mmCIF file with all atom_site columns, C-alpha atoms in Angstrom:
data_model
loop_
_atom_site.group_PDB
_atom_site.id
_atom_site.type_symbol
_atom_site.label_atom_id
_atom_site.label_alt_id
_atom_site.label_comp_id
_atom_site.label_asym_id
_atom_site.label_entity_id
_atom_site.label_seq_id
_atom_site.pdbx_PDB_ins_code
_atom_site.Cartn_x
_atom_site.Cartn_y
_atom_site.Cartn_z
_atom_site.occupancy
_atom_site.B_iso_or_equiv
_atom_site.pdbx_formal_charge
_atom_site.auth_seq_id
_atom_site.auth_comp_id
_atom_site.auth_asym_id
_atom_site.auth_atom_id
_atom_site.pdbx_PDB_model_num
ATOM 1   C CA . UNK A 1 1   ? 0.000   0.000  0.000   1.00 39.00 ? 1   UNK A CA 1
ATOM 2   C CA . UNK A 1 2   ? 1.042   3.626  -0.529  1.00 39.00 ? 2   UNK A CA 1
ATOM 3   C CA . UNK A 1 3   ? 2.430   5.810  2.209   1.00 36.00 ? 3   UNK A CA 1
ATOM 4   C CA . UNK A 1 4   ? -0.289  8.145  3.376   1.00 37.00 ? 4   UNK A CA 1
ATOM 5   C CA . UNK A 1 5   ? 1.646   11.377 3.727   1.00 36.00 ? 5   UNK A CA 1
ATOM 6   C CA . UNK A 1 6   ? 4.954   12.740 2.554   1.00 36.00 ? 6   UNK A CA 1
ATOM 7   C CA . UNK A 1 7   ? 7.316   14.074 5.163   1.00 34.00 ? 7   UNK A CA 1
ATOM 8   C CA . UNK A 1 8   ? 8.549   17.552 4.438   1.00 35.00 ? 8   UNK A CA 1
ATOM 9   C CA . UNK A 1 9   ? 11.915  16.531 5.934   1.00 34.00 ? 9   UNK A CA 1
ATOM 10  C CA . UNK A 1 10  ? 12.669  14.072 3.122   1.00 35.00 ? 10  UNK A CA 1
ATOM 11  C CA . UNK A 1 11  ? 14.852  16.576 1.275   1.00 34.00 ? 11  UNK A CA 1
ATOM 12  C CA . UNK A 1 12  ? 17.808  14.165 1.118   1.00 36.00 ? 12  UNK A CA 1
ATOM 13  C CA . UNK A 1 13  ? 15.889  11.663 -1.003  1.00 36.00 ? 13  UNK A CA 1
ATOM 14  C CA . UNK A 1 14  ? 14.815  14.464 -3.324  1.00 37.00 ? 14  UNK A CA 1
ATOM 15  C CA . UNK A 1 15  ? 18.433  15.492 -3.917  1.00 39.00 ? 15  UNK A CA 1
ATOM 16  C CA . UNK A 1 16  ? 19.358  12.161 -5.533  1.00 38.00 ? 16  UNK A CA 1
ATOM 17  C CA . UNK A 1 17  ? 19.988  12.475 -9.246  1.00 41.00 ? 17  UNK A CA 1
ATOM 18  C CA . UNK A 1 18  ? 17.176  11.069 -11.377 1.00 42.00 ? 18  UNK A CA 1
ATOM 19  C CA . UNK A 1 19  ? 19.516  8.398  -12.785 1.00 42.00 ? 19  UNK A CA 1
ATOM 20  C CA . UNK A 1 20  ? 19.870  6.846  -9.296  1.00 44.00 ? 20  UNK A CA 1
ATOM 21  C CA . UNK A 1 21  ? 16.191  5.900  -9.203  1.00 46.00 ? 21  UNK A CA 1
ATOM 22  C CA . UNK A 1 22  ? 15.151  2.482  -10.458 1.00 50.00 ? 22  UNK A CA 1
ATOM 23  C CA . UNK A 1 23  ? 12.403  2.707  -13.093 1.00 56.00 ? 23  UNK A CA 1
ATOM 24  C CA . UNK A 1 24  ? 10.142  0.474  -11.015 1.00 69.00 ? 24  UNK A CA 1
ATOM 25  C CA . UNK A 1 25  ? 10.688  2.684  -7.950  1.00 83.00 ? 25  UNK A CA 1
ATOM 26  C CA . UNK A 1 26  ? 10.534  6.094  -9.635  1.00 92.00 ? 26  UNK A CA 1
ATOM 27  C CA . UNK A 1 27  ? 7.626   8.233  -8.471  1.00 96.00 ? 27  UNK A CA 1
ATOM 28  C CA . UNK A 1 28  ? 4.686   8.980  -10.710 1.00 97.00 ? 28  UNK A CA 1
ATOM 29  C CA . UNK A 1 29  ? 3.205   12.386 -9.975  1.00 98.00 ? 29  UNK A CA 1
ATOM 30  C CA . UNK A 1 30  ? -0.478  13.252 -10.319 1.00 98.00 ? 30  UNK A CA 1
ATOM 31  C CA . UNK A 1 31  ? -0.894  17.042 -10.382 1.00 98.00 ? 31  UNK A CA 1
ATOM 32  C CA . UNK A 1 32  ? -4.469  17.933 -9.435  1.00 98.00 ? 32  UNK A CA 1
ATOM 33  C CA . UNK A 1 33  ? -5.864  21.363 -10.194 1.00 97.00 ? 33  UNK A CA 1
ATOM 34  C CA . UNK A 1 34  ? -4.986  21.652 -13.869 1.00 97.00 ? 34  UNK A CA 1
ATOM 35  C CA . UNK A 1 35  ? -5.405  23.900 -15.808 1.00 96.00 ? 35  UNK A CA 1
ATOM 36  C CA . UNK A 1 36  ? -4.772  26.300 -12.914 1.00 95.00 ? 36  UNK A CA 1
ATOM 37  C CA . UNK A 1 37  ? -1.553  28.337 -12.861 1.00 95.00 ? 37  UNK A CA 1
ATOM 38  C CA . UNK A 1 38  ? 0.103   26.570 -9.903  1.00 96.00 ? 38  UNK A CA 1
ATOM 39  C CA . UNK A 1 39  ? -0.762  23.137 -11.274 1.00 97.00 ? 39  UNK A CA 1
ATOM 40  C CA . UNK A 1 40  ? 0.538   24.065 -14.744 1.00 97.00 ? 40  UNK A CA 1
ATOM 41  C CA . UNK A 1 41  ? 3.832   25.318 -13.325 1.00 97.00 ? 41  UNK A CA 1
ATOM 42  C CA . UNK A 1 42  ? 4.145   22.264 -11.058 1.00 97.00 ? 42  UNK A CA 1
ATOM 43  C CA . UNK A 1 43  ? 3.608   20.010 -14.069 1.00 97.00 ? 43  UNK A CA 1
ATOM 44  C CA . UNK A 1 44  ? 6.254   21.899 -16.066 1.00 97.00 ? 44  UNK A CA 1
ATOM 45  C CA . UNK A 1 45  ? 8.668   21.568 -13.108 1.00 97.00 ? 45  UNK A CA 1
ATOM 46  C CA . UNK A 1 46  ? 8.105   17.799 -13.079 1.00 96.00 ? 46  UNK A CA 1
ATOM 47  C CA . UNK A 1 47  ? 8.822   17.652 -16.807 1.00 96.00 ? 47  UNK A CA 1
ATOM 48  C CA . UNK A 1 48  ? 12.027  19.667 -16.310 1.00 95.00 ? 48  UNK A CA 1
ATOM 49  C CA . UNK A 1 49  ? 13.154  17.223 -13.595 1.00 95.00 ? 49  UNK A CA 1
ATOM 50  C CA . UNK A 1 50  ? 12.385  14.190 -15.751 1.00 94.00 ? 50  UNK A CA 1
ATOM 51  C CA . UNK A 1 51  ? 9.655   12.886 -13.450 1.00 96.00 ? 51  UNK A CA 1
ATOM 52  C CA . UNK A 1 52  ? 6.880   10.664 -14.743 1.00 96.00 ? 52  UNK A CA 1
ATOM 53  C CA . UNK A 1 53  ? 3.402   12.148 -14.691 1.00 97.00 ? 53  UNK A CA 1
ATOM 54  C CA . UNK A 1 54  ? 0.086   10.357 -14.409 1.00 98.00 ? 54  UNK A CA 1
ATOM 55  C CA . UNK A 1 55  ? -1.994  10.564 -17.569 1.00 96.00 ? 55  UNK A CA 1
ATOM 56  C CA . UNK A 1 56  ? -5.075  11.607 -15.594 1.00 98.00 ? 56  UNK A CA 1
ATOM 57  C CA . UNK A 1 57  ? -5.682  14.236 -12.912 1.00 98.00 ? 57  UNK A CA 1
ATOM 58  C CA . UNK A 1 58  ? -8.522  15.694 -10.882 1.00 97.00 ? 58  UNK A CA 1
ATOM 59  C CA . UNK A 1 59  ? -9.804  19.199 -11.503 1.00 96.00 ? 59  UNK A CA 1
ATOM 60  C CA . UNK A 1 60  ? -12.550 21.573 -10.414 1.00 93.00 ? 60  UNK A CA 1
ATOM 61  C CA . UNK A 1 61  ? -16.106 21.881 -11.653 1.00 90.00 ? 61  UNK A CA 1
ATOM 62  C CA . UNK A 1 62  ? -15.298 23.862 -14.841 1.00 84.00 ? 62  UNK A CA 1
ATOM 63  C CA . UNK A 1 63  ? -15.764 20.832 -17.060 1.00 78.00 ? 63  UNK A CA 1
ATOM 64  C CA . UNK A 1 64  ? -12.367 21.051 -18.771 1.00 90.00 ? 64  UNK A CA 1
ATOM 65  C CA . UNK A 1 65  ? -11.663 17.606 -20.276 1.00 95.00 ? 65  UNK A CA 1
ATOM 66  C CA . UNK A 1 66  ? -7.884  17.850 -20.702 1.00 97.00 ? 66  UNK A CA 1
ATOM 67  C CA . UNK A 1 67  ? -4.883  20.075 -20.184 1.00 97.00 ? 67  UNK A CA 1
ATOM 68  C CA . UNK A 1 68  ? -1.884  20.298 -22.488 1.00 97.00 ? 68  UNK A CA 1
ATOM 69  C CA . UNK A 1 69  ? 1.388   21.268 -20.857 1.00 96.00 ? 69  UNK A CA 1
ATOM 70  C CA . UNK A 1 70  ? 4.548   22.204 -22.725 1.00 95.00 ? 70  UNK A CA 1
ATOM 71  C CA . UNK A 1 71  ? 8.051   22.492 -21.334 1.00 95.00 ? 71  UNK A CA 1
ATOM 72  C CA . UNK A 1 72  ? 10.683  23.002 -24.000 1.00 93.00 ? 72  UNK A CA 1
ATOM 73  C CA . UNK A 1 73  ? 10.193  20.286 -26.596 1.00 94.00 ? 73  UNK A CA 1
ATOM 74  C CA . UNK A 1 74  ? 8.123   18.130 -24.227 1.00 93.00 ? 74  UNK A CA 1
ATOM 75  C CA . UNK A 1 75  ? 4.356   18.275 -24.714 1.00 95.00 ? 75  UNK A CA 1
ATOM 76  C CA . UNK A 1 76  ? 1.995   16.314 -22.495 1.00 95.00 ? 76  UNK A CA 1
ATOM 77  C CA . UNK A 1 77  ? -1.796  16.097 -22.541 1.00 97.00 ? 77  UNK A CA 1
ATOM 78  C CA . UNK A 1 78  ? -3.411  15.032 -19.276 1.00 98.00 ? 78  UNK A CA 1
ATOM 79  C CA . UNK A 1 79  ? -7.027  13.891 -19.120 1.00 98.00 ? 79  UNK A CA 1
ATOM 80  C CA . UNK A 1 80  ? -9.006  15.694 -16.421 1.00 98.00 ? 80  UNK A CA 1
ATOM 81  C CA . UNK A 1 81  ? -11.821 14.393 -14.231 1.00 97.00 ? 81  UNK A CA 1
ATOM 82  C CA . UNK A 1 82  ? -14.034 17.199 -12.948 1.00 96.00 ? 82  UNK A CA 1
ATOM 83  C CA . UNK A 1 83  ? -15.349 17.733 -9.425  1.00 94.00 ? 83  UNK A CA 1
ATOM 84  C CA . UNK A 1 84  ? -18.926 17.709 -10.702 1.00 93.00 ? 84  UNK A CA 1
ATOM 85  C CA . UNK A 1 85  ? -18.638 13.898 -10.832 1.00 94.00 ? 85  UNK A CA 1
ATOM 86  C CA . UNK A 1 86  ? -17.112 12.940 -7.494  1.00 94.00 ? 86  UNK A CA 1
ATOM 87  C CA . UNK A 1 87  ? -17.615 9.225  -8.126  1.00 96.00 ? 87  UNK A CA 1
ATOM 88  C CA . UNK A 1 88  ? -15.622 9.517  -11.364 1.00 96.00 ? 88  UNK A CA 1
ATOM 89  C CA . UNK A 1 89  ? -12.873 11.270 -9.394  1.00 97.00 ? 89  UNK A CA 1
ATOM 90  C CA . UNK A 1 90  ? -12.819 8.426  -6.834  1.00 97.00 ? 90  UNK A CA 1
ATOM 91  C CA . UNK A 1 91  ? -12.605 5.871  -9.657  1.00 97.00 ? 91  UNK A CA 1
ATOM 92  C CA . UNK A 1 92  ? -9.813  7.778  -11.420 1.00 97.00 ? 92  UNK A CA 1
ATOM 93  C CA . UNK A 1 93  ? -7.765  7.987  -8.232  1.00 97.00 ? 93  UNK A CA 1
ATOM 94  C CA . UNK A 1 94  ? -8.389  4.319  -7.434  1.00 97.00 ? 94  UNK A CA 1
ATOM 95  C CA . UNK A 1 95  ? -7.259  3.354  -10.952 1.00 97.00 ? 95  UNK A CA 1
ATOM 96  C CA . UNK A 1 96  ? -4.096  5.451  -10.570 1.00 97.00 ? 96  UNK A CA 1
ATOM 97  C CA . UNK A 1 97  ? -3.318  3.786  -7.226  1.00 97.00 ? 97  UNK A CA 1
ATOM 98  C CA . UNK A 1 98  ? -3.918  0.409  -8.850  1.00 96.00 ? 98  UNK A CA 1
ATOM 99  C CA . UNK A 1 99  ? -1.657  1.257  -11.795 1.00 96.00 ? 99  UNK A CA 1
ATOM 100 C CA . UNK A 1 100 ? 1.213   2.916  -9.911  1.00 96.00 ? 100 UNK A CA 1
ATOM 101 C CA . UNK A 1 101 ? 0.934   1.580  -6.359  1.00 96.00 ? 101 UNK A CA 1
ATOM 102 C CA . UNK A 1 102 ? 3.189   3.222  -3.809  1.00 95.00 ? 102 UNK A CA 1
ATOM 103 C CA . UNK A 1 103 ? 4.974   5.158  -6.576  1.00 97.00 ? 103 UNK A CA 1
ATOM 104 C CA . UNK A 1 104 ? 1.976   7.489  -6.942  1.00 98.00 ? 104 UNK A CA 1
ATOM 105 C CA . UNK A 1 105 ? 2.389   10.893 -5.327  1.00 97.00 ? 105 UNK A CA 1
ATOM 106 C CA . UNK A 1 106 ? -0.490  13.351 -5.604  1.00 98.00 ? 106 UNK A CA 1
ATOM 107 C CA . UNK A 1 107 ? 0.247   17.076 -5.606  1.00 98.00 ? 107 UNK A CA 1
ATOM 108 C CA . UNK A 1 108 ? -2.918  19.026 -4.855  1.00 97.00 ? 108 UNK A CA 1
ATOM 109 C CA . UNK A 1 109 ? -3.012  22.494 -6.444  1.00 96.00 ? 109 UNK A CA 1
ATOM 110 C CA . UNK A 1 110 ? -6.779  22.800 -6.482  1.00 94.00 ? 110 UNK A CA 1
ATOM 111 C CA . UNK A 1 111 ? -8.980  25.308 -4.657  1.00 93.00 ? 111 UNK A CA 1
ATOM 112 C CA . UNK A 1 112 ? -9.313  26.164 -0.952  1.00 92.00 ? 112 UNK A CA 1
ATOM 113 C CA . UNK A 1 113 ? -12.905 24.924 -0.996  1.00 92.00 ? 113 UNK A CA 1
ATOM 114 C CA . UNK A 1 114 ? -11.692 21.481 -2.122  1.00 92.00 ? 114 UNK A CA 1
ATOM 115 C CA . UNK A 1 115 ? -8.837  20.974 0.366   1.00 92.00 ? 115 UNK A CA 1
ATOM 116 C CA . UNK A 1 116 ? -10.683 18.922 2.970   1.00 93.00 ? 116 UNK A CA 1
ATOM 117 C CA . UNK A 1 117 ? -12.746 16.845 0.552   1.00 94.00 ? 117 UNK A CA 1
ATOM 118 C CA . UNK A 1 118 ? -9.623  16.067 -1.464  1.00 95.00 ? 118 UNK A CA 1
ATOM 119 C CA . UNK A 1 119 ? -7.593  15.119 1.614   1.00 94.00 ? 119 UNK A CA 1
ATOM 120 C CA . UNK A 1 120 ? -10.313 12.647 2.571   1.00 95.00 ? 120 UNK A CA 1
ATOM 121 C CA . UNK A 1 121 ? -10.282 11.295 -0.977  1.00 95.00 ? 121 UNK A CA 1
ATOM 122 C CA . UNK A 1 122 ? -6.495  10.826 -0.933  1.00 96.00 ? 122 UNK A CA 1
ATOM 123 C CA . UNK A 1 123 ? -6.388  9.194  2.489   1.00 94.00 ? 123 UNK A CA 1
ATOM 124 C CA . UNK A 1 124 ? -9.279  6.877  1.619   1.00 94.00 ? 124 UNK A CA 1
ATOM 125 C CA . UNK A 1 125 ? -7.353  5.821  -1.503  1.00 94.00 ? 125 UNK A CA 1
ATOM 126 C CA . UNK A 1 126 ? -4.243  5.421  0.721   1.00 93.00 ? 126 UNK A CA 1
ATOM 127 C CA . UNK A 1 127 ? -1.924  7.404  -1.513  1.00 93.00 ? 127 UNK A CA 1
ATOM 128 C CA . UNK A 1 128 ? 0.832   9.837  -0.666  1.00 94.00 ? 128 UNK A CA 1
ATOM 129 C CA . UNK A 1 129 ? -0.106  13.447 -1.205  1.00 94.00 ? 129 UNK A CA 1
ATOM 130 C CA . UNK A 1 130 ? 1.265   16.942 -0.889  1.00 94.00 ? 130 UNK A CA 1
ATOM 131 C CA . UNK A 1 131 ? -1.321  19.625 -0.149  1.00 93.00 ? 131 UNK A CA 1
ATOM 132 C CA . UNK A 1 132 ? -0.109  22.580 -2.183  1.00 91.00 ? 132 UNK A CA 1
ATOM 133 C CA . UNK A 1 133 ? -3.375  24.452 -1.753  1.00 85.00 ? 133 UNK A CA 1
ATOM 134 C CA . UNK A 1 134 ? -3.834  26.876 1.099   1.00 83.00 ? 134 UNK A CA 1
ATOM 135 C CA . UNK A 1 135 ? -7.139  27.342 2.840   1.00 85.00 ? 135 UNK A CA 1
ATOM 136 C CA . UNK A 1 136 ? -9.752  24.927 3.984   1.00 87.00 ? 136 UNK A CA 1
ATOM 137 C CA . UNK A 1 137 ? -10.102 23.806 7.580   1.00 87.00 ? 137 UNK A CA 1
ATOM 138 C CA . UNK A 1 138 ? -6.498  23.184 8.657   1.00 88.00 ? 138 UNK A CA 1
ATOM 139 C CA . UNK A 1 139 ? -7.451  21.468 11.909  1.00 90.00 ? 139 UNK A CA 1
ATOM 140 C CA . UNK A 1 140 ? -9.704  19.056 10.015  1.00 89.00 ? 140 UNK A CA 1
ATOM 141 C CA . UNK A 1 141 ? -6.999  18.497 7.387   1.00 89.00 ? 141 UNK A CA 1
ATOM 142 C CA . UNK A 1 142 ? -4.427  17.549 10.038  1.00 88.00 ? 142 UNK A CA 1
ATOM 143 C CA . UNK A 1 143 ? -6.922  15.249 11.755  1.00 91.00 ? 143 UNK A CA 1
ATOM 144 C CA . UNK A 1 144 ? -7.697  13.445 8.464   1.00 88.00 ? 144 UNK A CA 1
ATOM 145 C CA . UNK A 1 145 ? -3.981  13.000 7.752   1.00 86.00 ? 145 UNK A CA 1
ATOM 146 C CA . UNK A 1 146 ? -3.183  11.818 11.291  1.00 87.00 ? 146 UNK A CA 1
ATOM 147 C CA . UNK A 1 147 ? -6.067  9.318  11.309  1.00 86.00 ? 147 UNK A CA 1
ATOM 148 C CA . UNK A 1 148 ? -5.148  7.813  7.952   1.00 82.00 ? 148 UNK A CA 1
#
């Protein structure tokens, strides 16, 4: 099963050169919140670092079906699952966990109104996540993470 949270003190492991990671152990990053500015820049940063990205991500209620991200010569289109269909979001996350296992790391760049619901979604799916969105009910967020 996946680790439930990522420690912010794990800087040493992040400093390893990409070539030191085994392909079967390399993280796969799901950036949620596309096509928002923070999510787009986070996705470009992953591309610059040579990280693998999930082909699907969660987004808000706008109804956007996909996001295309370009970094240099790299172009990636990510399919988006909107918040209007929460069951579809649960299925998409479950499928990603099934496909990538403990390698999946979710980076949440969504909206303050979605922080707590998303944290519950991530902990229920038992996947590692980084909450990059400010706002929400911080006390509730910490309780969800601690109880997972």
